[in-house]
């Protein structure tokens, strides 16, 4: 029995937003965290529904469904929803730590 795919979370810093003219209104967002990059596909209606969050958030949380290309190790997250994580920035440590590099 095939059902609806389970939603999966992803999050990170917004590294790039691209909306190629050839993509028929689809937006591509690259998020980066300490493990690497994740590519987010945002269909036009999802973009319209979440436009202010997508454009206004530097750290961004996404909920979506993973898609893998045929015979391909590349995976993309098909976005369903977004959360703005900007308010969390104020909770980060304000002082930087300096290390001497000595063991």
mmCIF file of N, CA and C in Angstrom:
data_model
loop_
_atom_site.group_PDB
_atom_site.id
_atom_site.type_symbol
_atom_site.label_atom_id
_atom_site.label_comp_id
_atom_site.label_asym_id
_atom_site.label_seq_id
_atom_site.Cartn_x
_atom_site.Cartn_y
_atom_site.Cartn_z
ATOM 1 N N UNK A 1 0.840 -1.181 0.000
ATOM 2 C CA UNK A 1 0.000 0.000 0.000
ATOM 3 C C UNK A 1 0.879 1.236 0.000
ATOM 4 N N UNK A 2 0.618 2.140 -0.915
ATOM 5 C CA UNK A 2 1.387 3.375 -0.962
ATOM 6 C C UNK A 2 0.586 4.483 -0.313
ATOM 7 N N UNK A 3 1.208 5.143 0.647
ATOM 8 C CA UNK A 3 0.557 6.267 1.293
ATOM 9 C C UNK A 3 1.359 7.524 1.062
ATOM 10 N N UNK A 4 0.924 8.551 1.692
ATOM 11 C CA UNK A 4 1.629 9.828 1.611
ATOM 12 C C UNK A 4 2.982 9.680 2.302
ATOM 13 N N UNK A 5 4.019 10.210 1.703
ATOM 14 C CA UNK A 5 5.355 10.155 2.296
ATOM 15 C C UNK A 5 5.381 10.961 3.584
ATOM 16 N N UNK A 6 6.142 10.478 4.545
ATOM 17 C CA UNK A 6 6.253 11.165 5.830
ATOM 18 C C UNK A 6 7.027 12.468 5.667
ATOM 19 N N UNK A 7 6.586 13.482 6.392
ATOM 20 C CA UNK A 7 7.291 14.765 6.366
ATOM 21 C C UNK A 7 8.591 14.652 7.143
ATOM 22 N N UNK A 8 9.612 15.314 6.647
ATOM 23 C CA UNK A 8 10.927 15.302 7.277
ATOM 24 C C UNK A 8 11.389 16.739 7.480
ATOM 25 N N UNK A 9 12.092 17.004 8.588
ATOM 26 C CA UNK A 9 12.603 18.356 8.824
ATOM 27 C C UNK A 9 14.010 18.538 8.272
ATOM 28 N N UNK A 10 14.345 19.775 7.997
ATOM 29 C CA UNK A 10 15.712 20.172 7.653
ATOM 30 C C UNK A 10 15.870 21.609 8.122
ATOM 31 N N UNK A 11 17.090 22.006 8.351
ATOM 32 C CA UNK A 11 17.319 23.379 8.772
ATOM 33 C C UNK A 11 18.756 23.780 8.538
ATOM 34 N N UNK A 12 18.976 25.074 8.502
ATOM 35 C CA UNK A 12 20.324 25.586 8.315
ATOM 36 C C UNK A 12 20.290 27.043 7.929
ATOM 37 N N UNK A 13 21.454 27.541 7.580
ATOM 38 C CA UNK A 13 21.564 28.921 7.119
ATOM 39 C C UNK A 13 21.281 28.976 5.626
ATOM 40 N N UNK A 14 20.540 29.984 5.215
ATOM 41 C CA UNK A 14 20.228 30.148 3.801
ATOM 42 C C UNK A 14 21.496 30.567 3.066
ATOM 43 N N UNK A 15 21.966 29.699 2.196
ATOM 44 C CA UNK A 15 23.197 29.954 1.450
ATOM 45 C C UNK A 15 22.891 30.569 0.088
ATOM 46 N N UNK A 16 21.792 30.137 -0.536
ATOM 47 C CA UNK A 16 21.429 30.659 -1.862
ATOM 48 C C UNK A 16 19.943 30.453 -2.108
ATOM 49 N N UNK A 17 19.385 31.379 -2.888
ATOM 50 C CA UNK A 17 18.020 31.256 -3.408
ATOM 51 C C UNK A 17 18.111 31.499 -4.907
ATOM 52 N N UNK A 18 17.581 30.590 -5.691
ATOM 53 C CA UNK A 18 17.629 30.740 -7.147
ATOM 54 C C UNK A 18 16.247 30.466 -7.726
ATOM 55 N N UNK A 19 15.839 31.341 -8.642
ATOM 56 C CA UNK A 19 14.557 31.173 -9.323
ATOM 57 C C UNK A 19 14.804 31.344 -10.818
ATOM 58 N N UNK A 20 15.345 30.298 -11.462
ATOM 59 C CA UNK A 20 15.655 30.404 -12.889
ATOM 60 C C UNK A 20 14.394 30.635 -13.722
ATOM 61 N N UNK A 21 14.524 31.411 -14.771
ATOM 62 C CA UNK A 21 13.381 31.678 -15.656
ATOM 63 C C UNK A 21 12.858 30.401 -16.294
ATOM 64 N N UNK A 22 13.730 29.440 -16.478
ATOM 65 C CA UNK A 22 13.329 28.186 -17.117
ATOM 66 C C UNK A 22 12.630 27.230 -16.157
ATOM 67 N N UNK A 23 12.531 27.584 -14.871
ATOM 68 C CA UNK A 23 11.973 26.672 -13.865
ATOM 69 C C UNK A 23 10.484 26.869 -13.624
ATOM 70 N N UNK A 24 9.817 27.689 -14.412
ATOM 71 C CA UNK A 24 8.367 27.889 -14.329
ATOM 72 C C UNK A 24 7.905 28.283 -12.927
ATOM 73 N N UNK A 25 8.644 29.195 -12.299
ATOM 74 C CA UNK A 25 8.248 29.705 -10.991
ATOM 75 C C UNK A 25 8.752 28.915 -9.802
ATOM 76 N N UNK A 26 9.456 27.830 -10.037
ATOM 77 C CA UNK A 26 10.000 27.028 -8.943
ATOM 78 C C UNK A 26 11.231 27.718 -8.370
ATOM 79 N N UNK A 27 11.318 27.745 -7.047
ATOM 80 C CA UNK A 27 12.457 28.333 -6.347
ATOM 81 C C UNK A 27 13.326 27.209 -5.809
ATOM 82 N N UNK A 28 14.638 27.388 -5.897
ATOM 83 C CA UNK A 28 15.594 26.441 -5.347
ATOM 84 C C UNK A 28 16.355 27.145 -4.233
ATOM 85 N N UNK A 29 16.350 26.547 -3.051
ATOM 86 C CA UNK A 29 17.018 27.126 -1.885
ATOM 87 C C UNK A 29 18.094 26.149 -1.433
ATOM 88 N N UNK A 30 19.279 26.666 -1.155
ATOM 89 C CA UNK A 30 20.352 25.857 -0.592
ATOM 90 C C UNK A 30 20.521 26.251 0.863
ATOM 91 N N UNK A 31 20.381 25.272 1.757
ATOM 92 C CA UNK A 31 20.633 25.486 3.178
ATOM 93 C C UNK A 31 21.939 24.805 3.539
ATOM 94 N N UNK A 32 22.654 25.405 4.491
ATOM 95 C CA UNK A 32 23.932 24.850 4.924
ATOM 96 C C UNK A 32 23.925 24.704 6.434
ATOM 97 N N UNK A 33 24.425 23.559 6.909
ATOM 98 C CA UNK A 33 24.668 23.377 8.336
ATOM 99 C C UNK A 33 26.046 22.745 8.499
ATOM 100 N N UNK A 34 26.357 22.284 9.707
ATOM 101 C CA UNK A 34 27.705 21.771 9.950
ATOM 102 C C UNK A 34 27.989 20.475 9.198
ATOM 103 N N UNK A 35 26.971 19.820 8.657
ATOM 104 C CA UNK A 35 27.191 18.572 7.924
ATOM 105 C C UNK A 35 27.269 18.764 6.417
ATOM 106 N N UNK A 36 26.904 19.949 5.935
ATOM 107 C CA UNK A 36 26.951 20.197 4.498
ATOM 108 C C UNK A 36 25.738 20.961 4.012
ATOM 109 N N UNK A 37 25.410 20.773 2.740
ATOM 110 C CA UNK A 37 24.309 21.496 2.100
ATOM 111 C C UNK A 37 23.123 20.578 1.855
ATOM 112 N N UNK A 38 21.950 21.179 1.834
ATOM 113 C CA UNK A 38 20.746 20.475 1.418
ATOM 114 C C UNK A 38 20.020 21.366 0.412
ATOM 115 N N UNK A 39 19.541 20.738 -0.653
ATOM 116 C CA UNK A 39 18.830 21.462 -1.701
ATOM 117 C C UNK A 39 17.330 21.349 -1.450
ATOM 118 N N UNK A 40 16.658 22.484 -1.444
ATOM 119 C CA UNK A 40 15.225 22.543 -1.203
ATOM 120 C C UNK A 40 14.539 22.968 -2.503
ATOM 121 N N UNK A 41 13.509 22.241 -2.902
ATOM 122 C CA UNK A 41 12.697 22.614 -4.057
ATOM 123 C C UNK A 41 11.400 23.203 -3.523
ATOM 124 N N UNK A 42 11.081 24.416 -3.988
ATOM 125 C CA UNK A 42 9.887 25.123 -3.522
ATOM 126 C C UNK A 42 8.983 25.372 -4.728
ATOM 127 N N UNK A 43 7.861 24.664 -4.789
ATOM 128 C CA UNK A 43 6.911 24.854 -5.882
ATOM 129 C C UNK A 43 6.271 26.229 -5.770
ATOM 130 N N UNK A 44 5.779 26.785 -6.870
ATOM 131 C CA UNK A 44 5.255 28.161 -6.871
ATOM 132 C C UNK A 44 4.200 28.453 -5.798
ATOM 133 N N UNK A 45 3.243 27.550 -5.575
ATOM 134 C CA UNK A 45 2.206 27.822 -4.576
ATOM 135 C C UNK A 45 2.781 27.830 -3.163
ATOM 136 N N UNK A 46 3.714 26.933 -2.879
ATOM 137 C CA UNK A 46 4.364 26.913 -1.560
ATOM 138 C C UNK A 46 5.154 28.202 -1.367
ATOM 139 N N UNK A 47 5.824 28.664 -2.414
ATOM 140 C CA UNK A 47 6.568 29.924 -2.350
ATOM 141 C C UNK A 47 5.629 31.079 -2.016
ATOM 142 N N UNK A 48 4.496 31.165 -2.699
ATOM 143 C CA UNK A 48 3.551 32.255 -2.429
ATOM 144 C C UNK A 48 3.028 32.193 -1.001
ATOM 145 N N UNK A 49 2.759 30.988 -0.509
ATOM 146 C CA UNK A 49 2.235 30.818 0.849
ATOM 147 C C UNK A 49 3.247 31.187 1.927
ATOM 148 N N UNK A 50 4.541 31.056 1.639
ATOM 149 C CA UNK A 50 5.591 31.244 2.656
ATOM 150 C C UNK A 50 6.634 32.279 2.225
ATOM 151 N N UNK A 51 6.278 33.122 1.292
ATOM 152 C CA UNK A 51 7.224 34.072 0.681
ATOM 153 C C UNK A 51 7.988 34.905 1.708
ATOM 154 N N UNK A 52 7.292 35.533 2.652
ATOM 155 C CA UNK A 52 7.971 36.423 3.603
ATOM 156 C C UNK A 52 8.956 35.654 4.480
ATOM 157 N N UNK A 53 8.613 34.440 4.868
ATOM 158 C CA UNK A 53 9.536 33.633 5.673
ATOM 159 C C UNK A 53 10.748 33.224 4.849
ATOM 160 N N UNK A 54 10.520 32.757 3.637
ATOM 161 C CA UNK A 54 11.622 32.307 2.778
ATOM 162 C C UNK A 54 12.599 33.447 2.505
ATOM 163 N N UNK A 55 12.081 34.633 2.242
ATOM 164 C CA UNK A 55 12.943 35.766 1.901
ATOM 165 C C UNK A 55 13.509 36.475 3.121
ATOM 166 N N UNK A 56 12.858 36.357 4.275
ATOM 167 C CA UNK A 56 13.276 37.121 5.442
ATOM 168 C C UNK A 56 14.119 36.380 6.453
ATOM 169 N N UNK A 57 14.158 35.077 6.373
ATOM 170 C CA UNK A 57 14.873 34.295 7.387
ATOM 171 C C UNK A 57 16.268 33.933 6.909
ATOM 172 N N UNK A 58 17.250 34.157 7.759
ATOM 173 C CA UNK A 58 18.617 33.699 7.457
ATOM 174 C C UNK A 58 18.763 32.250 7.920
ATOM 175 N N UNK A 59 18.532 31.952 9.215
ATOM 176 C CA UNK A 59 18.411 30.541 9.579
ATOM 177 C C UNK A 59 16.960 30.130 9.318
ATOM 178 N N UNK A 60 16.799 28.994 8.667
ATOM 179 C CA UNK A 60 15.487 28.598 8.186
ATOM 180 C C UNK A 60 15.251 27.125 8.498
ATOM 181 N N UNK A 61 14.053 26.804 8.970
ATOM 182 C CA UNK A 61 13.646 25.410 9.145
ATOM 183 C C UNK A 61 12.645 25.083 8.048
ATOM 184 N N UNK A 62 12.767 23.890 7.504
ATOM 185 C CA UNK A 62 11.906 23.454 6.407
ATOM 186 C C UNK A 62 11.313 22.099 6.768
ATOM 187 N N UNK A 63 10.071 21.904 6.381
ATOM 188 C CA UNK A 63 9.445 20.598 6.497
ATOM 189 C C UNK A 63 9.030 20.186 5.094
ATOM 190 N N UNK A 64 9.363 18.970 4.726
ATOM 191 C CA UNK A 64 9.049 18.531 3.378
ATOM 192 C C UNK A 64 9.208 17.039 3.214
ATOM 193 N N UNK A 65 9.233 16.605 1.974
ATOM 194 C CA UNK A 65 9.344 15.192 1.634
ATOM 195 C C UNK A 65 10.605 14.999 0.799
ATOM 196 N N UNK A 66 11.421 14.003 1.163
ATOM 197 C CA UNK A 66 12.649 13.734 0.419
ATOM 198 C C UNK A 66 12.334 13.114 -0.930
ATOM 199 N N UNK A 67 13.067 13.561 -1.941
ATOM 200 C CA UNK A 67 12.952 13.028 -3.293
ATOM 201 C C UNK A 67 14.340 12.630 -3.756
ATOM 202 N N UNK A 68 14.431 11.454 -4.354
ATOM 203 C CA UNK A 68 15.708 10.989 -4.902
ATOM 204 C C UNK A 68 15.531 10.747 -6.390
ATOM 205 N N UNK A 69 16.511 11.204 -7.167
ATOM 206 C CA UNK A 69 16.464 10.982 -8.611
ATOM 207 C C UNK A 69 16.671 9.518 -8.941
ATOM 208 N N UNK A 70 16.170 9.078 -10.075
ATOM 209 C CA UNK A 70 16.330 7.689 -10.514
ATOM 210 C C UNK A 70 17.804 7.370 -10.725
ATOM 211 N N UNK A 71 18.289 6.326 -10.049
ATOM 212 C CA UNK A 71 19.679 5.923 -10.180
ATOM 213 C C UNK A 71 20.652 6.998 -9.754
ATOM 214 N N UNK A 72 20.226 7.820 -8.827
ATOM 215 C CA UNK A 72 20.992 9.009 -8.455
ATOM 216 C C UNK A 72 21.129 9.062 -6.942
ATOM 217 N N UNK A 73 22.281 9.465 -6.461
ATOM 218 C CA UNK A 73 22.470 9.637 -5.026
ATOM 219 C C UNK A 73 22.066 11.027 -4.557
ATOM 220 N N UNK A 74 21.723 11.900 -5.491
ATOM 221 C CA UNK A 74 21.343 13.267 -5.139
ATOM 222 C C UNK A 74 19.924 13.254 -4.591
ATOM 223 N N UNK A 75 19.749 13.912 -3.438
ATOM 224 C CA UNK A 75 18.427 14.012 -2.830
ATOM 225 C C UNK A 75 18.056 15.471 -2.673
ATOM 226 N N UNK A 76 16.772 15.738 -2.822
ATOM 227 C CA UNK A 76 16.234 17.078 -2.640
ATOM 228 C C UNK A 76 15.065 16.985 -1.675
ATOM 229 N N UNK A 77 14.810 18.066 -0.965
ATOM 230 C CA UNK A 77 13.656 18.126 -0.085
ATOM 231 C C UNK A 77 12.585 18.959 -0.773
ATOM 232 N N UNK A 78 11.432 18.354 -1.027
ATOM 233 C CA UNK A 78 10.299 19.068 -1.615
ATOM 234 C C UNK A 78 9.574 19.768 -0.477
ATOM 235 N N UNK A 79 9.694 21.080 -0.425
ATOM 236 C CA UNK A 79 9.206 21.855 0.716
ATOM 237 C C UNK A 79 7.688 21.857 0.790
ATOM 238 N N UNK A 80 7.199 21.759 2.023
ATOM 239 C CA UNK A 80 5.769 21.897 2.306
ATOM 240 C C UNK A 80 5.518 23.079 3.235
ATOM 241 N N UNK A 81 6.504 23.364 4.115
ATOM 242 C CA UNK A 81 6.335 24.457 5.063
ATOM 243 C C UNK A 81 7.674 24.988 5.536
ATOM 244 N N UNK A 82 7.663 26.212 6.077
ATOM 245 C CA UNK A 82 8.886 26.890 6.512
ATOM 246 C C UNK A 82 8.667 27.553 7.865
ATOM 247 N N UNK A 83 9.744 27.663 8.642
ATOM 248 C CA UNK A 83 9.729 28.412 9.896
ATOM 249 C C UNK A 83 10.935 29.335 9.923
ATOM 250 N N UNK A 84 10.695 30.569 10.342
ATOM 251 C CA UNK A 84 11.749 31.572 10.468
ATOM 252 C C UNK A 84 12.455 31.359 11.801
ATOM 253 N N UNK A 85 13.745 31.106 11.765
ATOM 254 C CA UNK A 85 14.521 30.888 12.989
ATOM 255 C C UNK A 85 15.307 32.124 13.411
ATOM 256 N N UNK A 86 15.066 33.282 12.771
ATOM 257 C CA UNK A 86 15.771 34.510 13.147
ATOM 258 C C UNK A 86 15.678 34.826 14.639
ATOM 259 N N UNK A 87 14.518 34.618 15.309
ATOM 260 C CA UNK A 87 14.448 34.936 16.737
ATOM 261 C C UNK A 87 15.456 34.164 17.589
ATOM 262 N N UNK A 88 15.907 33.020 17.123
ATOM 263 C CA UNK A 88 16.890 32.240 17.882
ATOM 264 C C UNK A 88 18.276 32.866 17.849
ATOM 265 N N UNK A 89 18.542 33.737 16.887
ATOM 266 C CA UNK A 89 19.869 34.355 16.780
ATOM 267 C C UNK A 89 20.225 35.142 18.031
ATOM 268 N N UNK A 90 19.250 35.767 18.660
ATOM 269 C CA UNK A 90 19.505 36.542 19.870
ATOM 270 C C UNK A 90 19.929 35.695 21.049
ATOM 271 N N UNK A 91 19.687 34.394 20.981
ATOM 272 C CA UNK A 91 20.053 33.501 22.077
ATOM 273 C C UNK A 91 21.457 32.924 21.926
ATOM 274 N N UNK A 92 22.105 33.201 20.798
ATOM 275 C CA UNK A 92 23.468 32.707 20.599
ATOM 276 C C UNK A 92 24.440 33.453 21.493
ATOM 277 N N UNK A 93 25.518 32.801 21.833
ATOM 278 C CA UNK A 93 26.552 33.424 22.648
ATOM 279 C C UNK A 93 27.117 34.622 21.903
ATOM 280 N N UNK A 94 27.175 35.761 22.577
ATOM 281 C CA UNK A 94 27.627 36.991 21.921
ATOM 282 C C UNK A 94 29.146 37.130 21.909
ATOM 283 N N UNK A 95 29.812 36.535 22.864
ATOM 284 C CA UNK A 95 31.275 36.626 22.899
ATOM 285 C C UNK A 95 31.871 35.485 22.091
ATOM 286 N N UNK A 96 32.903 35.804 21.325
ATOM 287 C CA UNK A 96 33.577 34.738 20.599
ATOM 288 C C UNK A 96 34.628 34.118 21.501
ATOM 289 N N UNK A 97 34.939 32.892 21.229
ATOM 290 C CA UNK A 97 35.982 32.201 21.985
ATOM 291 C C UNK A 97 37.235 32.185 21.129
ATOM 292 N N UNK A 98 38.349 32.462 21.740
ATOM 293 C CA UNK A 98 39.619 32.475 21.024
ATOM 294 C C UNK A 98 40.474 31.322 21.530
ATOM 295 N N UNK A 99 40.988 30.562 20.615
ATOM 296 C CA UNK A 99 41.832 29.431 20.963
ATOM 297 C C UNK A 99 43.245 29.712 20.470
ATOM 298 N N UNK A 100 44.203 29.343 21.274
ATOM 299 C CA UNK A 100 45.593 29.627 20.929
ATOM 300 C C UNK A 100 46.161 28.632 19.926
ATOM 301 N N UNK A 101 45.496 27.496 19.768
ATOM 302 C CA UNK A 101 46.011 26.484 18.853
ATOM 303 C C UNK A 101 47.045 25.591 19.506
ATOM 304 N N UNK A 102 47.361 25.842 20.779
ATOM 305 C CA UNK A 102 48.326 25.006 21.499
ATOM 306 C C UNK A 102 47.591 23.851 22.157
ATOM 307 N N UNK A 103 48.219 22.688 22.161
ATOM 308 C CA UNK A 103 47.619 21.503 22.789
ATOM 309 C C UNK A 103 47.958 21.435 24.244
#
